[in-house]
Coordinates of C-alpha atoms in Angstrom, one line a residue:
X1 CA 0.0 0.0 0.0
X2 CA 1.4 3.6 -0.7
X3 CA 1.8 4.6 2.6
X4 CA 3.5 8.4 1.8
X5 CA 4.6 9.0 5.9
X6 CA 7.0 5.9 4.8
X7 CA 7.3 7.0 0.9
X8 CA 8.5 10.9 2.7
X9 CA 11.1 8.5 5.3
X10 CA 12.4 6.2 2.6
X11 CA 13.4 9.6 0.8
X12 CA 15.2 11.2 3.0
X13 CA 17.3 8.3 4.1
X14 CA 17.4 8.0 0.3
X15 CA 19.0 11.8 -0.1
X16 CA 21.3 10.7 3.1
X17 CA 22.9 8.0 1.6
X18 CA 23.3 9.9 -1.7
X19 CA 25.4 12.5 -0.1
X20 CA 27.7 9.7 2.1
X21 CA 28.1 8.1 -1.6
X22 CA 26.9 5.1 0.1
X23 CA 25.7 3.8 -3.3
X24 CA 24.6 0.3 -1.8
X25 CA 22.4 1.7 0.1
X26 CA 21.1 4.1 -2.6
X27 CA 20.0 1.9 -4.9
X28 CA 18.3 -0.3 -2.2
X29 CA 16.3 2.2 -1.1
X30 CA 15.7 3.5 -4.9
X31 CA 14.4 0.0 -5.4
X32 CA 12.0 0.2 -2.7
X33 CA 10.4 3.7 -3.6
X34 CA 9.9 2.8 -7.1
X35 CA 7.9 -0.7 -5.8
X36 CA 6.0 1.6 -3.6
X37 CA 4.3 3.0 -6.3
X38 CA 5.4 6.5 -5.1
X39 CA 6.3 9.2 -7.7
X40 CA 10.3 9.9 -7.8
X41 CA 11.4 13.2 -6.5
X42 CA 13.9 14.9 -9.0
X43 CA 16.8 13.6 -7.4
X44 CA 15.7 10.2 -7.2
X45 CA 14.9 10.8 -11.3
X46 CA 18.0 11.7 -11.7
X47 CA 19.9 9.2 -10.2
X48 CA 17.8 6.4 -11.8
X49 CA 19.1 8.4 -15.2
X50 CA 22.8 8.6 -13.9
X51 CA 22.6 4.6 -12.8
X52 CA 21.8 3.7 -16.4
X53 CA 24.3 6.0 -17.6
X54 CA 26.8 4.2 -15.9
X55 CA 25.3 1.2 -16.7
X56 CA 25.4 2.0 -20.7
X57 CA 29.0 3.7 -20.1
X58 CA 30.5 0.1 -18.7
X59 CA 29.0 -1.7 -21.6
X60 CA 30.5 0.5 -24.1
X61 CA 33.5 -0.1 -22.6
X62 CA 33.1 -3.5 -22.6
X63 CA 32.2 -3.6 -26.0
X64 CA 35.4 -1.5 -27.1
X65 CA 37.5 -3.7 -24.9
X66 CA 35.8 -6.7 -26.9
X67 CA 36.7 -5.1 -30.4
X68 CA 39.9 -4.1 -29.4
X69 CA 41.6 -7.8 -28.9
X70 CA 39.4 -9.2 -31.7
X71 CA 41.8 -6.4 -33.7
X72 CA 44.3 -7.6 -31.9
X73 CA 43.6 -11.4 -33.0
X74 CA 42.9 -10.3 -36.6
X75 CA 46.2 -8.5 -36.5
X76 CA 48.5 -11.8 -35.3
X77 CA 46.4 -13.6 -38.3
X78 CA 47.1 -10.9 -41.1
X79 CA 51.0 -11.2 -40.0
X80 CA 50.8 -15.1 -39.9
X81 CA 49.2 -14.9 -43.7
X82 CA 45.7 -16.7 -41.9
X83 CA 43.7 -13.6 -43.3
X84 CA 44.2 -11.5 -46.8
X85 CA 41.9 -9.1 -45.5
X86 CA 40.6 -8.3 -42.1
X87 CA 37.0 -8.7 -42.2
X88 CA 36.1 -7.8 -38.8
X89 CA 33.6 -4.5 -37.9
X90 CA 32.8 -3.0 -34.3
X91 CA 29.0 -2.4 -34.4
X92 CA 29.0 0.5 -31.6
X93 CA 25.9 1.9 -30.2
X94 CA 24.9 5.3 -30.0
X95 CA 26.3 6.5 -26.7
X96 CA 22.9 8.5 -25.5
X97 CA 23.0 12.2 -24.5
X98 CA 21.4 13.0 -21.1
X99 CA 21.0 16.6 -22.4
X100 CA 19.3 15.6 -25.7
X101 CA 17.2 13.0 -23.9
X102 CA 15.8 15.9 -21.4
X103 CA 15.5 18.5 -24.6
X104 CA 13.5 16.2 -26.8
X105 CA 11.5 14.8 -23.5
X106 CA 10.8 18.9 -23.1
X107 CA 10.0 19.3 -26.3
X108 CA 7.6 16.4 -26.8
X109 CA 5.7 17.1 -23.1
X110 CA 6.8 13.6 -22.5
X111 CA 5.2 12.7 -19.3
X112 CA 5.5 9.0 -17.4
X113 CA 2.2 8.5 -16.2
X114 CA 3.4 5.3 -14.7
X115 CA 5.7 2.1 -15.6
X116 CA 4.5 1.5 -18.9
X117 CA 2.6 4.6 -20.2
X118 CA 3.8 8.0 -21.5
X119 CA 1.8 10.6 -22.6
X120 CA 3.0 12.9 -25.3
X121 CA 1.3 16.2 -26.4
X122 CA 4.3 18.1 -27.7
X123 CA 6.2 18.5 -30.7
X124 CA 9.7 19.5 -32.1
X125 CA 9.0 22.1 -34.0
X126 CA 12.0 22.7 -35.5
X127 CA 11.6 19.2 -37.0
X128 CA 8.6 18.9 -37.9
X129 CA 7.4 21.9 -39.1
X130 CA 9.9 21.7 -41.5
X131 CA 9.3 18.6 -42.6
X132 CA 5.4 18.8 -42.6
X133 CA 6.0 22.3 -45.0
X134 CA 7.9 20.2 -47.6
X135 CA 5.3 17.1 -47.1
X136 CA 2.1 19.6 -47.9
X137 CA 4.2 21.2 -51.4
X138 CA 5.1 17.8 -52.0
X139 CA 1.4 16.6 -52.7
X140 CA 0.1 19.8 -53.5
X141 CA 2.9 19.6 -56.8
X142 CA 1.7 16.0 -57.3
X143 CA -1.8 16.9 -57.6
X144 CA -1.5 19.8 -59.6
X145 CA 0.5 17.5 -62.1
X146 CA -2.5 14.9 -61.5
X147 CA -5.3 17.7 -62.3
X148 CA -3.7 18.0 -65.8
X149 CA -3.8 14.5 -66.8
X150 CA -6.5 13.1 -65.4
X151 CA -10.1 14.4 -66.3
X152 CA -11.2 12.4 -63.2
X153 CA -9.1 13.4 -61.0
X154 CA -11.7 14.4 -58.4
X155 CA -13.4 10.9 -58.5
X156 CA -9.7 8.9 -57.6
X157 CA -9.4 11.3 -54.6
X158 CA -12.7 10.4 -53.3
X159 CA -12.1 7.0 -54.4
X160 CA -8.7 6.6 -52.2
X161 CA -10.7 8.5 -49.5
X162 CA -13.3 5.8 -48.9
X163 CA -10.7 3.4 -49.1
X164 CA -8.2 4.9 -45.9
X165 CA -11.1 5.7 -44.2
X166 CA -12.0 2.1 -43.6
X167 CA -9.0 2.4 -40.8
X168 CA -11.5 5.1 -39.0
X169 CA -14.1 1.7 -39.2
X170 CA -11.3 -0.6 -37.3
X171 CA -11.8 -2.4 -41.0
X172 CA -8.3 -3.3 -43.4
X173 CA -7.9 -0.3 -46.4
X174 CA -6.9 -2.1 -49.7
X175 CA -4.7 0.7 -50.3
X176 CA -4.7 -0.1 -54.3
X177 CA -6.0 2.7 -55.8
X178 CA -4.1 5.1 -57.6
X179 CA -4.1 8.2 -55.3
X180 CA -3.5 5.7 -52.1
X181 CA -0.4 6.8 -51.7
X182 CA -0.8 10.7 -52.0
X183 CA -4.3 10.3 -49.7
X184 CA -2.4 8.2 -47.0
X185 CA 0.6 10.9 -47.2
X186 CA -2.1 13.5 -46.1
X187 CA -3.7 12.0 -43.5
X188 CA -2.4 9.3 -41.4
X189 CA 1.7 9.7 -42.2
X190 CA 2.6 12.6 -40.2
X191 CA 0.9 11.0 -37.0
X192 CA 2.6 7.4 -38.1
X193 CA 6.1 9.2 -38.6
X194 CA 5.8 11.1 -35.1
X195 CA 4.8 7.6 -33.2
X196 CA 7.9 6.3 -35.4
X197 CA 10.1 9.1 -34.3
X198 CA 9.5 8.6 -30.5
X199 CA 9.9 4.5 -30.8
X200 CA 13.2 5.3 -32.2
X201 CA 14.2 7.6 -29.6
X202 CA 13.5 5.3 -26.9
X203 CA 15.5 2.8 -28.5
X204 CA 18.5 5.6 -28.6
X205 CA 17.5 6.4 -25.0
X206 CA 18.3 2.4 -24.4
X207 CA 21.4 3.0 -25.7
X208 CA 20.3 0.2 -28.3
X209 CA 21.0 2.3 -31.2
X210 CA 23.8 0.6 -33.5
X211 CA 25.9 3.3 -35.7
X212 CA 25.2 0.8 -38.5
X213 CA 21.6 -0.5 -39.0
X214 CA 20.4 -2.4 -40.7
X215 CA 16.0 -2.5 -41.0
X216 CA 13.5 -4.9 -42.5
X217 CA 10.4 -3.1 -42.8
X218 CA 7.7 -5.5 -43.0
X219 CA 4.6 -3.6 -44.8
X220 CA 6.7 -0.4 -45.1
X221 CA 4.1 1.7 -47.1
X222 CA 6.0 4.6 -48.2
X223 CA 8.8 3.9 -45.5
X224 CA 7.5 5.5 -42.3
X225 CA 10.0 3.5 -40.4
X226 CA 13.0 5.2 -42.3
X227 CA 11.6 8.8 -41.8
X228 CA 11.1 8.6 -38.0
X229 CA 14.6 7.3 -37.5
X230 CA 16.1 9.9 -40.2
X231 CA 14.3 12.8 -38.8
X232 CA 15.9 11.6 -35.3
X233 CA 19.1 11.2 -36.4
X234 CA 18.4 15.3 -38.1
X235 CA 17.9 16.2 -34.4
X236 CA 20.8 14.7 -32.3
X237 CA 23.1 15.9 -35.5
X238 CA 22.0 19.4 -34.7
X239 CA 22.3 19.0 -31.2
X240 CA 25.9 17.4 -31.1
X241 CA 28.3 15.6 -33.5
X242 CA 27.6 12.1 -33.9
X243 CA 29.8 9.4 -35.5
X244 CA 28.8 8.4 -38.9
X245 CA 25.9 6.3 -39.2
X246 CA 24.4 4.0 -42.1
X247 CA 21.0 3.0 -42.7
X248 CA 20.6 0.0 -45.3
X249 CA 16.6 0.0 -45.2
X250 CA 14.6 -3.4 -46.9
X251 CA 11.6 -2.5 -47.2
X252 CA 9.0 -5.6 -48.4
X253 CA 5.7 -3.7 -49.4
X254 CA 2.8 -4.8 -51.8
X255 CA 1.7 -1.6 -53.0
X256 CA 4.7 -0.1 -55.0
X257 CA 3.0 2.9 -55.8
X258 CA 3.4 4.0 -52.1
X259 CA 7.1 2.8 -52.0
X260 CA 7.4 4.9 -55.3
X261 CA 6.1 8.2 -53.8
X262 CA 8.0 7.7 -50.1
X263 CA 11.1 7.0 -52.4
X264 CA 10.4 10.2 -54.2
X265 CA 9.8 12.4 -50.9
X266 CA 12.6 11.1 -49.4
X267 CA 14.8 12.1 -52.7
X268 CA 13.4 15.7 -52.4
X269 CA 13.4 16.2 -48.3
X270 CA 15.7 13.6 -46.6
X271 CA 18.8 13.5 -48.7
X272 CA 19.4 17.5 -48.5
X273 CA 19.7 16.7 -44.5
X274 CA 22.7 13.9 -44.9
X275 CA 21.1 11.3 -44.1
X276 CA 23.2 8.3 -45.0
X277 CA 21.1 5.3 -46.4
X278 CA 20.9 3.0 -49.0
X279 CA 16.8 1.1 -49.7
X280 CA 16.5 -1.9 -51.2
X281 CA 12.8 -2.3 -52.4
X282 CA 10.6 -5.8 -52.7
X283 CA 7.2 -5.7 -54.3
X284 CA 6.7 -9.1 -52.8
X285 CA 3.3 -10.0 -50.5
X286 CA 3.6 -10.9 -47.1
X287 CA 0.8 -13.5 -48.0
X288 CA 2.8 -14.8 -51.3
X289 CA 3.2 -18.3 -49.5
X290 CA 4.7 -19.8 -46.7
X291 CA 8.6 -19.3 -48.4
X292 CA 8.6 -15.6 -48.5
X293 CA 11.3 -15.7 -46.0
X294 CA 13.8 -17.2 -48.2
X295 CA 13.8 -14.0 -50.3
X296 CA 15.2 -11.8 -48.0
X297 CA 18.6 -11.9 -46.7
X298 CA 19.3 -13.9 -43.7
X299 CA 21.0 -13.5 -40.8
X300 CA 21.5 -10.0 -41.6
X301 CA 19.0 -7.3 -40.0
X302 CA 19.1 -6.1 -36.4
X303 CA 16.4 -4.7 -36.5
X304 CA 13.1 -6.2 -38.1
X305 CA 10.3 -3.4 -37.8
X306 CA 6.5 -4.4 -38.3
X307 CA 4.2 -1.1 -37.5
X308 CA 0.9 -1.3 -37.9
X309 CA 0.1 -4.0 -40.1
X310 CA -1.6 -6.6 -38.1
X311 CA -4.9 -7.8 -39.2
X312 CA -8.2 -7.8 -38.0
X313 CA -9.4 -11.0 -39.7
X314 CA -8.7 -13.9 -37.7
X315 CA -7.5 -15.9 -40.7
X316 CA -5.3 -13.7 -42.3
X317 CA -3.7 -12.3 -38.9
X318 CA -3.1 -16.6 -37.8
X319 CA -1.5 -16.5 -41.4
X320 CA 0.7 -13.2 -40.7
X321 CA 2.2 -14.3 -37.4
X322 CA 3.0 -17.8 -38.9
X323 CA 5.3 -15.8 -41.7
X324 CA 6.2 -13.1 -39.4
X325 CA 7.7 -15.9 -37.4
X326 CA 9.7 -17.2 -40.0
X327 CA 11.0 -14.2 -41.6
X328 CA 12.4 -13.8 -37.6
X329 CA 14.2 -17.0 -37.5
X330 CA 15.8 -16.6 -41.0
X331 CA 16.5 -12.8 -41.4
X332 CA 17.5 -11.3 -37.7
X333 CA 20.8 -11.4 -36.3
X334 CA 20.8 -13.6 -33.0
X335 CA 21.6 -10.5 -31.1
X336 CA 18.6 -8.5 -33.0
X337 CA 15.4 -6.6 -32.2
X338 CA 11.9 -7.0 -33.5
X339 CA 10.1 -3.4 -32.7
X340 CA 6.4 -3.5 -33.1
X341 CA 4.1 -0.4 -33.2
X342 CA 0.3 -1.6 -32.7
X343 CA -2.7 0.9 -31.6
X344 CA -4.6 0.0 -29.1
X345 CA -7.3 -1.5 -30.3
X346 CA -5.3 -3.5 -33.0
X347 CA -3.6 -4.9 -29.8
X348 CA -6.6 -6.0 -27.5
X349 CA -9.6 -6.8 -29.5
X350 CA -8.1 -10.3 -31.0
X351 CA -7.9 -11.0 -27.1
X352 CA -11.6 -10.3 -26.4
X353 CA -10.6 -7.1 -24.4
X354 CA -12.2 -3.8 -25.0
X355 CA -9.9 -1.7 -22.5
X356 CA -7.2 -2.2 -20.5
X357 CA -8.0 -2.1 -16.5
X358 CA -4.8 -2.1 -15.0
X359 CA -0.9 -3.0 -15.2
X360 CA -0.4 -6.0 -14.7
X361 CA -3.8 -7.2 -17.4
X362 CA -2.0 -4.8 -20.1
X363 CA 1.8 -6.4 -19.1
X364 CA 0.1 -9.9 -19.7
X365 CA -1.7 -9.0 -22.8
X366 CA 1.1 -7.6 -24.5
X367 CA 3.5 -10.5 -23.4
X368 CA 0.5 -13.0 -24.7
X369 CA 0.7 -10.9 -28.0
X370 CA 4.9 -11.4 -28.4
X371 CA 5.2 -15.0 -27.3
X372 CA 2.0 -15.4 -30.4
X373 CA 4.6 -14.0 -32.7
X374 CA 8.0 -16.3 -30.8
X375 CA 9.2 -13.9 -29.3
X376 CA 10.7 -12.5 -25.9
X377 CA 9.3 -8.9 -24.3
X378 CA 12.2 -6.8 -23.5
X379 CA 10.3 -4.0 -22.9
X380 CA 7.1 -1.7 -24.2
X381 CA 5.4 1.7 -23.6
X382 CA 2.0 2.7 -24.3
X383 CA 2.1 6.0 -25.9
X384 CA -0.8 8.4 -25.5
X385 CA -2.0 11.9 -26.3
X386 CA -4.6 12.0 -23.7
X387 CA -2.3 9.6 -21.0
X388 CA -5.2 7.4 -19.9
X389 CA -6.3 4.4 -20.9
X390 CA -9.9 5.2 -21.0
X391 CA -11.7 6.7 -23.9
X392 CA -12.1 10.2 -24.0
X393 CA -16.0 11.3 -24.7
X394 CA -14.4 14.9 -25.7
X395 CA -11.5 14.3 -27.6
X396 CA -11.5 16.6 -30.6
X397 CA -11.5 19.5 -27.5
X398 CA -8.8 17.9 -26.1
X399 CA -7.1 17.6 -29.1
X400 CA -7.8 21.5 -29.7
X401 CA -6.7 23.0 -26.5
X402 CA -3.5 20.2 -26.0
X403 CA -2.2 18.7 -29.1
X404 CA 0.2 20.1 -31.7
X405 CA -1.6 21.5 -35.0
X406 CA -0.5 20.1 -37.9
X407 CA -0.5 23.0 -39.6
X408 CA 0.7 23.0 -43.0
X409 CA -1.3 19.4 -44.0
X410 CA -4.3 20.8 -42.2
X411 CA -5.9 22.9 -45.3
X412 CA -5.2 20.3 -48.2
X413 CA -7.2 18.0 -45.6
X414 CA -10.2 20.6 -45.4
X415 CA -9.8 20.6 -49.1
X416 CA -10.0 17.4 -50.1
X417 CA -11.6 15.4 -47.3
X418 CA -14.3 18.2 -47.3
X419 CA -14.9 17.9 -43.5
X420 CA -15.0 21.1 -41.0
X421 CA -11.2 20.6 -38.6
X422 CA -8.0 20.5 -38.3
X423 CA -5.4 17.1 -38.0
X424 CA -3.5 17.6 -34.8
X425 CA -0.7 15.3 -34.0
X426 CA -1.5 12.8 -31.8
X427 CA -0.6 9.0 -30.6
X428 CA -2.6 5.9 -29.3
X429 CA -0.1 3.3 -30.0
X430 CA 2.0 0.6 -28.2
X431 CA 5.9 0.4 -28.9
X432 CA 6.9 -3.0 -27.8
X433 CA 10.6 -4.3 -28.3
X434 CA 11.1 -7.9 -28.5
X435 CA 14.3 -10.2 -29.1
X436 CA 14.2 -14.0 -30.7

């Protein structure tokens, strides 16, 4: 029971042993106020933050100590004429910033509700302003270009509408049309590439982050994955130096049209920022039988990224997992990740659960929902613009009053969707990261 005359005693022997450097003791006592349930003071925040420094300090270290006498091994070999050419590469994390971790955390209002749920209602402007300016003259060009060679032009919008609105009807979009693409771009990117953003920076925040990575995007649509990561890697570049990083990004997507017109965005916006990548596209279906796993390189990604695309229909999602599975034995390194991005309702329904009542029901339904896909929780967070896990009856004031506008894609959506308000960035998704 939170008991807070106990909660108020553990703290101040806490701050005691703090200032004896009686780290022992510390981190007992740290231990014991977070499994009270109390809120952390700022000083026991930040020594939970200075702990996992440390903690991702030493296994730098260890790493660097690791590379260094496999060098020194590879050296002895070269000299003995056992190797022609040293094949060996150090795969170094991303060492995280503690001052870019508080600045974007600032930024995005990031707020830890409790152990598993953040709530976010802020943006980096600076970002994704820019990004969302170049985004809106991006598919206002495309249709202009479209309005002079199609006489029915105004019919394939509305036909792409009804389409991508079936996601507002918890139903499965074909996405097939011809303006799929530039009708998905407008409304539900932005939103997918903020939720994308954040995952990625939690992973950095992990100090899981390798300097080389290398991605499978399963489903990629026009390659949401790679833009959250790029426009993160934009922001701790203009923060601080960083040592060079590659991206080689697979992405395995049906509809080439919206690989097409991600590949063509990305052209115009992301390579003016230096963002270091090389994409490899397959037009394959994730449904194109059991052997589609075969097709992609194996043993070679670590990390295998599926957001969003899991079914509704009990057949074809029994069908997904089974490949999904595969494509995880074959393709991801041993040390690997698998980082899934699900909303909400996505997540619970297939378990007969309409909303989430507590902790420990939402820890069990999301470790339920890995082990159905093989694989072992490392951790998740359920991010939310309104940071509960109950409905809210008044969301689009909420929305209004709390969320970021999106301000550029806003009045191409008025336009063209024909309905009476503005998008506002917001999030209702679980990030869960998951190992073999």
């Amino acid at each position: 029971m939170n008991n807070p005359l106990a909660n108020w005693w553990r703290s101040q022997k806490f701050n005691q042993a703090v200032k004896s450097q009686n780290n022992r003791l510390a981190q007992t006592l740290l231990k014991e106020i977070k499994n009270s349930g109390a809120k952390l003071s700022w000083q026991e925040k930040l020594y939970k933050d200075r702990l996992q420094l440390e903690k991702l300090l030493q296994q730098k270290n260890d790493r660097i100590q690791k590379g260094d006498r496999r060098l020194a091994e590879l050296e002895v070999q070269v000299g003995f004429g056992q190797l022609d050419i040293p094949g060996y590469i150090d795969e170094l994390n991303l060492l995280p910033d503690t001052k870019f971790i508080e600045v974007i955390s600032q930024k995005f209002k990031l707020k830890e509700c409790d152990a598993s749920m953040i709530q976010c209602t802020g943006i980096h402007e600076k970002v994704f302003d820019n990004f969302e300016q170049h985004l809106a003259g991006f598919i206002k060009n495309e249709f202009n270009n479209l309005k002079r060679q199609k006489t029915n032009f105004d019919f394939l919008v509305q036909q792409a509408i009804d389409d991508i609105q079936k996601l507002k009807e918890g139903q499965d979009p074909q996405y097939s049309f011809e303006l799929s693409p530039h009708i998905y771009l407008m409304r539900y990117f932005l939103d997918n590439v903020y939720c994308a953003y954040l995952a990625w920076f939690l992973i950095y925040k992990a100090g899981l982050l390798p300097t080389k990575v290398n991605i499978l995007d399963i489903a990629a649509g026009p390659g949401t994955v790679a833009y959250g990561l790029g426009l993160l890697l934009q922001s701790i570049n203009d923060f601080s130096s960083m040592p060079p990083m590659h991206i080689s990004y697979y992405s395995l997507e049906q509809q080439k049209a919206f690989q097409y017109r991600g590949l063509q965005f990305w052209r115009q916006y992301m390579e003016s920022q230096a963002i270091n990548a090389y994409f490899r596209f397959d037009t394959s279906s994730i449904f194109d039988g059991e052997n589609i796993s075969k097709k992609i390189p194996q043993k070679f990604f670590n990390f295998i990224v599926i957001s969003h695309c899991f079914f509704k229909d009990g057949e074809s999602r029994e069908k997904s997992h089974r490949i999904y599975k595969d494509i995880f034995t074959n393709s991801l390194t041993d040390s690997g990740y698998v980082l899934l991005i699900i909303q909400e309702k996505k997540l619970l329904i297939p378990y007969n659960i309409r909303q989430i009542e507590s902790c420990d029901q939402e820890l069990s339904v999301v470790k339920q929902f890995v082990d159905d896909l093989g694989l072992n929780l490392v951790w998740y967070k359920y991010l939310s613009a309104t940071g509960s896990r109950r409905s809210n009856p008044d969301f689009a004031k909420f929305a209004r009053e709390n969320l970021a506008l999106q301000k550029f894609i806003s009045p191409l959506f008025r336009q063209h969707f024909k309905l009476h308000y503005d998008l506002n960035y917001k999030l209702d998704d679980y990030v869960i990261l998951a190992q073999k």
